[in-house]
Short mmCIF file of C-alpha atoms in Angstrom, two decimals:
data_model
loop_
_atom_site.label_atom_id
_atom_site.label_comp_id
_atom_site.label_asym_id
_atom_site.label_seq_id
_atom_site.Cartn_x
_atom_site.Cartn_y
_atom_site.Cartn_z
CA MET A 1298 0.12 0.02 0.11
CA TRP A 1299 1.08 3.73 -0.74
CA ARG A 1300 2.38 6.16 1.50
CA ARG A 1301 2.40 9.02 0.60
CA ALA A 1302 4.95 10.73 0.29
CA LYS A 1303 5.00 14.89 1.52
CA LEU A 1304 7.46 16.73 -1.94
CA GLY A 1305 7.30 20.29 -0.14
CA ARG A 1306 8.11 22.92 -1.66
CA ALA A 1307 11.21 23.11 -3.51
CA PHE A 1308 9.99 20.52 -5.41
CA GLY A 1309 6.38 22.50 -6.02
CA TRP A 1310 8.21 25.32 -7.26
CA LEU A 1311 10.98 23.08 -9.05
CA TRP A 1312 8.04 21.46 -10.95
CA ALA A 1313 6.24 25.30 -11.61
CA ALA A 1314 9.42 26.39 -13.60
CA TYR A 1315 9.70 22.58 -15.84
CA ALA A 1316 5.76 22.48 -16.26
CA VAL A 1317 5.94 26.25 -17.45
CA SER A 1318 8.84 25.12 -19.43
CA ALA A 1319 7.48 21.98 -21.07
CA TYR A 1320 5.04 24.36 -22.38
CA GLY A 1321 6.33 26.47 -23.54
CA THR A 1322 9.04 24.09 -25.72
CA GLY A 1323 5.20 22.81 -26.16
CA LEU A 1324 3.71 25.28 -28.23
CA GLY A 1325 7.47 26.04 -29.84
CA PHE A 1326 8.05 22.84 -31.31
CA GLY A 1327 8.14 22.71 -34.58
CA ALA A 1328 8.83 26.63 -34.99
CA PHE A 1329 12.64 25.63 -35.83
CA SER A 1330 11.28 23.82 -39.43
CA VAL A 1331 8.62 26.56 -39.65
CA VAL A 1332 10.89 29.55 -39.69
CA ALA A 1333 13.07 28.21 -41.76
CA ILE A 1334 10.92 27.70 -44.21
CA THR A 1335 8.62 29.62 -44.54
CA VAL A 1336 11.05 32.97 -43.15
CA LEU A 1337 14.81 30.77 -45.19
CA ASN A 1338 13.50 29.81 -47.86
CA ALA A 1339 15.72 26.23 -46.40
CA SER A 1340 15.85 23.49 -48.28
CA SER A 1341 14.30 20.05 -46.75
CA ALA A 1342 17.94 18.70 -46.70
CA GLN A 1343 18.68 22.10 -45.08
CA VAL A 1344 15.73 21.88 -42.56
CA ALA A 1345 17.50 17.85 -41.60
CA THR A 1346 20.32 18.97 -41.12
CA LEU A 1347 19.19 21.84 -38.40
CA SER A 1348 17.61 19.11 -36.32
CA ALA A 1349 19.88 16.60 -37.25
CA SER A 1350 22.92 18.96 -36.26
CA GLY A 1351 22.18 20.25 -32.78
CA LEU A 1352 21.07 17.64 -31.54
CA ALA A 1353 24.04 15.92 -32.57
CA ILE A 1354 26.13 18.57 -31.93
CA GLY A 1355 24.80 19.56 -29.11
CA ALA A 1356 26.43 16.64 -27.12
CA LEU A 1357 28.86 16.36 -28.03
CA LEU A 1358 29.74 20.56 -26.81
CA ALA A 1359 27.90 19.71 -23.55
CA ILE A 1360 30.53 16.09 -22.30
CA PRO A 1361 32.49 18.83 -20.31
CA LEU A 1362 28.99 20.09 -18.24
CA GLY A 1363 28.93 16.95 -16.72
CA PRO A 1364 31.96 16.44 -14.78
CA TRP A 1365 31.89 19.79 -14.93
CA MET A 1366 28.39 20.42 -12.18
CA GLU A 1367 28.67 17.02 -10.05
CA PHE A 1368 30.61 18.58 -6.47
CA ARG A 1369 28.64 22.46 -7.47
CA ALA A 1370 26.07 23.44 -6.43
CA LYS A 1371 22.95 22.37 -9.51
CA ARG A 1372 20.47 25.78 -8.72
CA PRO A 1373 23.58 28.18 -10.47
CA VAL A 1374 23.98 26.03 -12.45
CA MET A 1375 19.91 25.22 -13.97
CA ILE A 1376 19.30 28.97 -13.27
CA ALA A 1377 21.61 29.59 -15.99
CA THR A 1378 20.86 26.90 -18.26
CA ASP A 1379 16.98 28.91 -18.14
CA LEU A 1380 18.02 31.99 -18.41
CA ILE A 1381 20.93 30.89 -21.81
CA ARG A 1382 18.65 29.20 -23.75
CA PHE A 1383 16.20 32.27 -23.38
CA VAL A 1384 18.45 35.08 -24.97
CA ALA A 1385 18.97 32.20 -27.18
CA LEU A 1386 15.70 32.11 -28.81
CA ALA A 1387 15.29 36.15 -28.32
CA SER A 1388 17.44 37.05 -30.29
CA ILE A 1389 15.89 34.93 -33.23
CA PRO A 1390 12.75 36.78 -33.31
CA LEU A 1391 14.72 40.04 -32.78
CA ALA A 1392 17.24 39.47 -35.84
CA TYR A 1393 14.27 38.57 -38.00
CA CYS A 1394 12.15 42.65 -36.35
CA LEU A 1395 16.54 43.85 -37.98
CA GLY A 1396 15.63 41.84 -41.43
CA GLY A 1397 19.08 39.84 -40.69
CA LEU A 1398 18.58 36.04 -39.40
CA SER A 1399 20.18 33.50 -41.38
CA PHE A 1400 20.06 30.21 -41.61
CA ALA A 1401 23.85 29.62 -40.03
CA GLN A 1402 22.11 32.14 -36.39
CA LEU A 1403 18.59 28.95 -36.85
CA LEU A 1404 21.94 26.70 -36.10
CA ALA A 1405 24.07 28.28 -33.45
CA VAL A 1406 20.93 28.72 -31.34
CA CYS A 1407 20.37 25.50 -32.55
CA ILE A 1408 23.14 23.61 -30.70
CA VAL A 1409 23.09 25.90 -27.30
CA THR A 1410 19.67 25.54 -27.06
CA ALA A 1411 20.01 21.37 -27.11
CA ALA A 1412 23.61 22.19 -25.45
CA ALA A 1413 22.01 23.70 -22.95
CA LYS A 1414 18.90 21.25 -21.64
CA ILE A 1415 20.90 18.65 -21.25
CA ALA A 1416 23.34 20.60 -19.05
CA PHE A 1417 19.74 21.73 -17.51
CA THR A 1418 18.65 17.70 -16.73
CA ALA A 1419 21.44 16.08 -15.54
CA ALA A 1420 21.32 19.06 -12.79
CA SER A 1421 18.26 19.21 -11.73
CA GLY A 1422 17.61 15.63 -11.71
CA ALA A 1423 20.97 15.37 -9.63
CA TYR A 1424 19.35 18.79 -7.44
CA LEU A 1425 15.58 16.22 -7.27
CA LYS A 1426 17.02 13.47 -5.59
CA THR A 1427 18.45 15.97 -3.39
CA ILE A 1428 14.76 17.36 -2.20
CA VAL A 1429 12.38 14.74 -2.75
CA PRO A 1430 12.83 11.30 0.21
CA ALA A 1431 12.73 7.58 -1.35
CA ASN A 1432 10.31 7.55 -1.26
CA GLY A 1433 8.22 10.25 -2.80
CA LEU A 1434 10.88 10.31 -6.64
CA LEU A 1435 8.02 7.89 -8.22
CA MET A 1436 5.54 10.52 -7.30
CA ALA A 1437 7.90 13.13 -8.51
CA THR A 1438 8.71 12.03 -11.62
CA SER A 1439 5.31 10.59 -12.32
CA ARG A 1440 4.60 14.50 -12.14
CA PHE A 1441 7.62 15.67 -14.38
CA GLU A 1442 5.91 12.70 -16.93
CA SER A 1443 2.21 13.36 -16.99
CA THR A 1444 3.28 17.76 -17.53
CA THR A 1445 5.43 16.45 -20.71
CA TRP A 1446 2.80 15.03 -22.30
CA SER A 1447 0.05 17.33 -21.49
CA ALA A 1448 2.39 20.33 -22.67
CA THR A 1449 2.41 18.35 -25.72
CA VAL A 1450 -1.02 17.55 -26.75
CA ILE A 1451 -1.55 21.35 -25.42
CA GLY A 1452 1.17 22.53 -27.03
CA PRO A 1453 2.02 22.25 -31.37
CA PRO A 1454 -1.85 22.51 -31.39
CA LEU A 1455 -2.15 25.99 -29.92
CA GLY A 1456 1.93 26.95 -31.66
CA GLY A 1457 0.61 26.21 -34.91
CA ALA A 1458 -2.91 28.06 -34.94
CA ALA A 1459 -0.74 31.22 -33.02
CA ILE A 1460 1.81 30.94 -36.35
CA GLY A 1461 -0.73 31.18 -38.00
CA LEU A 1462 -2.52 33.92 -36.46
CA LEU A 1463 0.72 36.48 -35.30
CA GLY A 1464 2.76 35.01 -37.55
CA PRO A 1465 6.65 32.20 -38.38
CA VAL A 1466 8.51 33.68 -34.13
CA THR A 1467 5.83 33.66 -32.46
CA THR A 1468 5.80 30.71 -30.08
CA VAL A 1469 9.79 31.07 -30.98
CA VAL A 1470 9.11 34.56 -28.35
CA VAL A 1471 7.12 32.15 -25.98
CA ASP A 1472 9.80 29.87 -25.99
CA ALA A 1473 11.63 32.17 -24.98
CA VAL A 1474 9.95 33.35 -22.51
CA SER A 1475 9.21 30.55 -21.00
CA TYR A 1476 12.76 30.44 -19.82
CA LEU A 1477 12.64 33.86 -18.02
CA LEU A 1478 9.75 32.79 -16.35
CA SER A 1479 11.31 28.80 -14.83
CA ALA A 1480 15.21 30.65 -14.46
CA LEU A 1481 12.13 32.83 -11.56
CA GLY A 1482 10.73 29.77 -10.08
CA ILE A 1483 13.96 28.06 -9.67
CA LEU A 1484 15.45 31.44 -8.37
CA ALA A 1485 11.76 31.23 -6.00
CA ILE A 1486 13.29 28.97 -3.68
CA ARG A 1487 14.54 29.72 -0.16
CA GLU A 1488 15.69 25.95 0.68
CA PRO A 1489 19.17 26.57 0.90
CA GLU A 1490 20.35 23.64 -1.27
CA GLN A 1491 22.22 20.59 0.46
CA PRO A 1492 26.33 21.04 0.22
CA ALA A 1493 27.72 19.22 -3.41
CA PRO A 1494 29.65 16.21 -3.28
CA LEU A 1495 33.29 16.76 -2.58
CA ARG A 1496 35.63 15.37 -4.70
CA LYS A 1497 37.79 12.42 -3.51
CA ALA A 1498 40.75 12.34 -5.37
CA ARG A 1499 41.72 14.92 -7.83
CA ALA A 1500 40.95 13.11 -11.43
CA ARG A 1501 42.59 13.40 -14.56
CA ARG A 1502 40.56 16.04 -16.71
CA TRP A 1503 39.10 12.78 -19.45
CA SER A 1504 38.70 10.21 -17.00
CA ASP A 1505 36.80 12.95 -16.06
CA ILE A 1506 34.51 13.42 -18.24
CA VAL A 1507 34.16 9.49 -19.36
CA GLU A 1508 33.14 8.88 -15.24
CA GLY A 1509 29.25 9.41 -16.73
CA TRP A 1510 30.51 6.84 -18.94
CA ARG A 1511 32.67 4.38 -17.05
CA TYR A 1512 29.58 4.41 -13.91
CA ILE A 1513 26.73 2.61 -16.21
CA LEU A 1514 28.31 0.52 -17.75
CA THR A 1515 30.40 -0.69 -15.31
CA HIS A 1516 26.87 -0.49 -12.91
CA PRO A 1517 25.29 -4.52 -13.02
CA THR A 1518 22.17 -2.96 -14.34
CA LEU A 1519 21.70 0.39 -15.85
CA ARG A 1520 24.01 -0.81 -18.25
CA TRP A 1521 21.55 -2.77 -19.80
CA PHE A 1522 18.90 -0.17 -19.76
CA PHE A 1523 21.62 2.13 -21.05
CA VAL A 1524 21.57 0.30 -24.62
CA ASN A 1525 17.83 -1.32 -24.71
CA THR A 1526 16.58 2.24 -24.13
CA MET A 1527 19.73 3.88 -26.90
CA LEU A 1528 17.98 2.04 -29.61
CA VAL A 1529 14.78 1.74 -28.57
CA ASN A 1530 14.44 5.70 -28.49
CA GLY A 1531 16.69 6.11 -31.27
CA LEU A 1532 14.16 2.98 -33.88
CA ILE A 1533 11.49 5.16 -32.40
CA MET A 1534 12.52 8.94 -33.13
CA ALA A 1535 14.17 7.45 -36.39
CA ALA A 1536 10.30 5.93 -37.84
CA GLU A 1537 8.63 9.67 -37.24
CA PRO A 1538 10.01 11.29 -39.87
CA LEU A 1539 9.81 8.68 -42.35
CA LEU A 1540 5.89 8.30 -40.81
CA SER A 1541 5.12 11.56 -41.37
CA VAL A 1542 6.66 11.11 -45.47
CA LEU A 1543 4.44 8.64 -45.57
CA LEU A 1544 1.14 10.26 -44.17
CA LEU A 1545 1.84 13.49 -46.16
CA ALA A 1546 3.40 12.52 -49.57
CA HIS A 1547 3.08 9.39 -50.08
CA LEU A 1548 -0.82 8.42 -48.51
CA ARG A 1549 -1.78 12.23 -49.36
CA PHE A 1550 -3.86 12.42 -45.64
CA PRO A 1551 -5.15 16.03 -45.57
CA VAL A 1552 -2.82 17.96 -42.59
CA TRP A 1553 -5.09 17.78 -40.02
CA GLU A 1554 -5.88 14.43 -40.14
CA TYR A 1555 -2.44 14.15 -39.70
CA GLY A 1556 -2.23 16.49 -36.50
CA LEU A 1557 -4.81 15.18 -35.55
CA ALA A 1558 -3.29 11.86 -35.50
CA PHE A 1559 -0.55 12.60 -33.26
CA ALA A 1560 -1.55 15.55 -30.67
CA VAL A 1561 -4.62 12.90 -29.67
CA PRO A 1562 -2.41 9.82 -28.30
CA CYS A 1563 -0.63 11.56 -26.70
CA ILE A 1564 -3.77 11.74 -23.31
CA GLY A 1565 -2.09 8.28 -23.13
CA GLY A 1566 1.73 9.89 -21.34
CA LEU A 1567 -1.47 12.07 -19.12
CA ILE A 1568 -3.31 8.24 -18.36
CA GLY A 1569 0.12 6.06 -18.15
CA SER A 1570 2.64 8.53 -15.64
CA ARG A 1571 -1.04 8.68 -13.86
CA LEU A 1572 -1.42 4.82 -13.62
CA ALA A 1573 2.21 4.99 -13.36
CA ARG A 1574 2.68 4.53 -9.59
CA ARG A 1575 -0.57 2.48 -9.00
CA VAL A 1576 1.52 -0.64 -11.12
CA VAL A 1577 3.77 -0.15 -9.18
CA SER A 1578 1.89 -0.70 -5.93
CA ARG A 1579 0.86 -3.41 -7.55
CA PHE A 1580 2.37 -5.61 -9.54
CA GLY A 1581 6.37 -4.25 -8.41
CA GLU A 1582 8.85 -1.82 -9.49
CA GLN A 1583 10.94 -4.69 -11.82
CA THR A 1584 8.11 -6.33 -12.75
CA VAL A 1585 7.02 -3.33 -14.44
CA LEU A 1586 10.24 -2.27 -15.86
CA ARG A 1587 9.78 -5.13 -17.51
CA VAL A 1588 6.87 -5.86 -18.75
CA PHE A 1589 6.75 -2.01 -20.20
CA GLY A 1590 10.06 -2.27 -21.01
CA THR A 1591 8.94 -5.34 -23.52
CA VAL A 1592 5.53 -3.96 -24.81
CA ARG A 1593 6.96 -0.56 -25.70
CA ALA A 1594 8.65 -2.47 -28.68
CA CYS A 1595 6.26 -4.41 -30.46
CA TRP A 1596 4.16 -1.27 -30.64
CA PRO A 1597 6.10 0.83 -33.52
CA LEU A 1598 5.83 -2.12 -36.57
CA GLY A 1599 1.81 -1.46 -36.65
CA LEU A 1600 1.93 1.35 -37.61
CA ALA A 1601 3.79 -0.39 -41.00
CA PHE A 1602 0.57 -1.40 -42.06
CA ILE A 1603 -0.86 2.25 -42.88
CA ARG A 1604 -3.84 1.92 -45.17
CA PRO A 1605 -6.03 5.46 -46.49
CA GLY A 1606 -8.19 6.98 -45.19
CA LEU A 1607 -10.11 6.25 -41.53
CA ALA A 1608 -9.03 3.04 -41.39
CA GLY A 1609 -5.11 4.03 -41.24
CA LEU A 1610 -6.21 7.55 -39.36
CA ALA A 1611 -7.44 4.73 -36.46
CA ILE A 1612 -3.70 2.23 -37.46
CA VAL A 1613 -2.40 5.71 -36.44
CA MET A 1614 -4.73 6.55 -33.49
CA VAL A 1615 -4.30 3.54 -31.68
CA THR A 1616 -0.94 2.44 -32.52
CA GLU A 1617 0.51 5.77 -31.01
CA PHE A 1618 -1.52 5.56 -28.32
CA GLY A 1619 -0.63 2.26 -27.10
CA LEU A 1620 3.42 3.03 -27.02
CA ILE A 1621 3.12 6.15 -25.29
CA ILE A 1622 0.25 5.46 -21.96
CA CYS A 1623 3.68 2.23 -21.71
CA ILE A 1624 6.15 4.59 -22.81
CA SER A 1625 5.15 7.13 -19.88
CA ILE A 1626 4.40 4.50 -17.66
CA PHE A 1627 8.41 2.46 -17.97
CA ASN A 1628 9.81 5.82 -18.40
CA ALA A 1629 8.26 7.75 -15.02
CA VAL A 1630 9.31 4.46 -13.09
CA PHE A 1631 12.40 3.92 -14.47
CA ALA A 1632 13.33 7.35 -13.81
CA ALA A 1633 12.50 6.73 -10.23
CA TYR A 1634 14.98 4.23 -10.29
CA ARG A 1635 17.97 5.34 -12.14
CA LEU A 1636 17.89 7.72 -9.08
CA ASN A 1637 17.80 5.08 -5.98
CA ASN A 1638 20.88 3.26 -8.46
CA THR A 1639 23.38 6.19 -8.43
CA ASP A 1640 25.40 7.15 -5.85
CA ALA A 1641 24.64 10.30 -5.28
CA ASP A 1642 29.05 12.63 -6.75
CA ARG A 1643 27.67 10.43 -9.86
CA HIS A 1644 24.14 11.97 -10.71
CA ALA A 1645 24.95 14.82 -12.14
CA ARG A 1646 27.83 12.49 -14.39
CA VAL A 1647 25.59 9.63 -15.15
CA LEU A 1648 22.49 11.12 -16.56
CA ALA A 1649 24.84 14.29 -18.85
CA ALA A 1650 25.12 11.08 -20.26
CA TRP A 1651 23.37 9.57 -20.16
CA SER A 1652 21.00 12.31 -22.15
CA ILE A 1653 23.82 12.95 -24.08
CA SER A 1654 24.23 9.45 -25.38
CA SER A 1655 20.69 9.43 -26.63
CA SER A 1656 20.96 12.66 -28.55
CA ILE A 1657 23.32 11.72 -30.93
CA SER A 1658 22.54 8.07 -30.55
CA ILE A 1659 19.12 9.83 -31.74
CA ALA A 1660 20.35 12.01 -34.41
CA ALA A 1661 22.83 8.41 -36.05
CA ILE A 1662 19.57 6.12 -36.20
CA THR A 1663 17.45 9.33 -38.20
CA VAL A 1664 20.23 10.24 -40.50
CA THR A 1665 20.55 6.13 -41.04
CA TRP A 1666 17.17 6.34 -41.83
CA GLY A 1667 17.09 8.58 -43.71
CA LEU A 1668 19.43 7.21 -46.56
CA LEU A 1669 17.29 3.56 -46.30
CA ALA A 1670 14.17 5.27 -46.34
CA GLN A 1671 15.53 6.99 -49.42
CA LEU A 1672 17.12 4.13 -50.98
CA THR A 1673 13.34 1.45 -49.87
CA SER A 1674 11.38 3.06 -48.95
CA PRO A 1675 9.49 4.51 -44.98
CA ARG A 1676 7.57 2.30 -45.58
CA VAL A 1677 9.89 -0.91 -45.58
CA ALA A 1678 12.40 1.50 -43.47
CA ILE A 1679 9.16 1.32 -40.78
CA ALA A 1680 8.72 -2.17 -40.81
CA LEU A 1681 12.43 -2.18 -40.58
CA ALA A 1682 12.89 -0.54 -37.51
CA GLY A 1683 9.72 -2.46 -35.98
CA VAL A 1684 11.40 -5.52 -36.71
CA LEU A 1685 14.59 -4.35 -34.84
CA LEU A 1686 12.57 -3.22 -32.11
CA LEU A 1687 10.99 -6.89 -31.24
CA ALA A 1688 13.92 -7.59 -30.25
CA THR A 1689 15.06 -4.85 -28.19
CA PRO A 1690 13.78 -6.52 -24.72
CA LEU A 1691 16.50 -9.24 -24.92
CA LEU A 1692 18.70 -6.70 -23.42
CA LEU A 1693 16.45 -5.63 -20.27
CA PRO A 1694 17.95 -7.15 -17.67
CA ARG A 1695 16.20 -10.36 -15.73
CA GLN A 1696 15.64 -8.42 -12.08
CA ALA A 1697 16.89 -5.40 -11.56
CA GLU A 1698 18.92 -4.63 -8.38
CA ARG A 1699 17.84 -3.64 -4.71
CA GLU A 1700 19.23 -0.85 -3.48
CA PRO A 1701 19.17 -0.95 0.20
CA VAL A 1702 16.67 0.75 2.42
CA ARG A 1703 17.93 2.55 4.62
CA SER A 1704 16.64 2.22 8.27
CA ASP A 1705 16.31 5.97 8.52
CA GLU A 1706 13.88 6.12 5.13
CA GLU A 1707 10.22 4.69 5.16
CA PRO A 1708 10.51 2.01 1.38
CA VAL A 1709 9.34 3.13 -1.56
CA LEU A 1710 6.19 0.35 -1.50
CA SER A 1711 4.98 -1.98 1.28
CA ASN A 1712 5.63 -5.05 -1.71
CA ASP A 1713 8.79 -6.49 -1.64
CA SER A 1714 9.51 -5.61 -5.44
CA ALA A 1715 9.66 -2.02 -4.32
CA ARG A 1716 12.57 -0.87 -5.13
CA ALA A 1717 15.82 -1.92 -7.32
#
């Protein structure tokens, strides 16, 4: 039976800061591509470069940030990265109004915001572990997950309407302001931050940089989850642009149906994130990670069988809905599991290494699948991604490692599988 944890005022401000930036990002979804196409007349190759290069180069620039953040206070890092994103994004509407916006500037902003996002994610994850008790981590990660999906449901349609009414850089302005508000929310936290871990010894520079990956790859269970999530996320994301081409260019879906096909299933993210604690309470954390880690890999193959008309629309919506429910449950539970099973003086480096690897793997697999679709067809490439995903559950650990409960803490759940 669940014991409800008090998450505290500091978490409330952190959650509010995350929510405002998440909704800003949702409203600004696809804004860079819209600006590149409508303002700069960018080609499809340039738009693809903007997306892939931003992820990959931003991730590479973020590599030194993990060890740099580990032994420093995390709140100043979060505030600084929010302000960096505010300034970078605000430069786009400013340049647009002055008539000096260029593709190079868009690319630079994309890279800077990608690197800042990785730094913020690592710092906020490490900070979250210090302000939320162990028995409240799953509740906290579930709230973040539900916020992400609600922003995904509401943001893009409103953002599209705002662009149509007010111009191509409107949502970029909103997104920029959301990061400023996020910084102010984090600044409003009055509780003193716990001291950062002390550096035990002066590590060699290279050893310190790769410590996050070393820790992950030598951990008995995190290494398997790491490889699994890199492949699953990469293959799912690689199929998304191909699915857009298949629906819009090959099957001639109307734009409103295309938007509906992706917006409505995101409600599954709200449902899944709300169910996460209940399913863990009933079945245990280890079972939930194995079952939903497996089931989430079974849905995408259905996208290869899309047909024109309402039947095709139904296939997309049902497939995406099932996929998103499984992803949202797995993500919420795994986020808490990863924090509980990482040493306190490794949090920032592990989370940074994870985010960097995710960005690079998604970019690399997306480019590869784009070339594959060019050589074959989008449907064949989507089918191959779906088939390969069916093999990814083999990379899940059979039994998650159990973290011992300290005497001064209550267990996360009352059953035996509560904590890995």
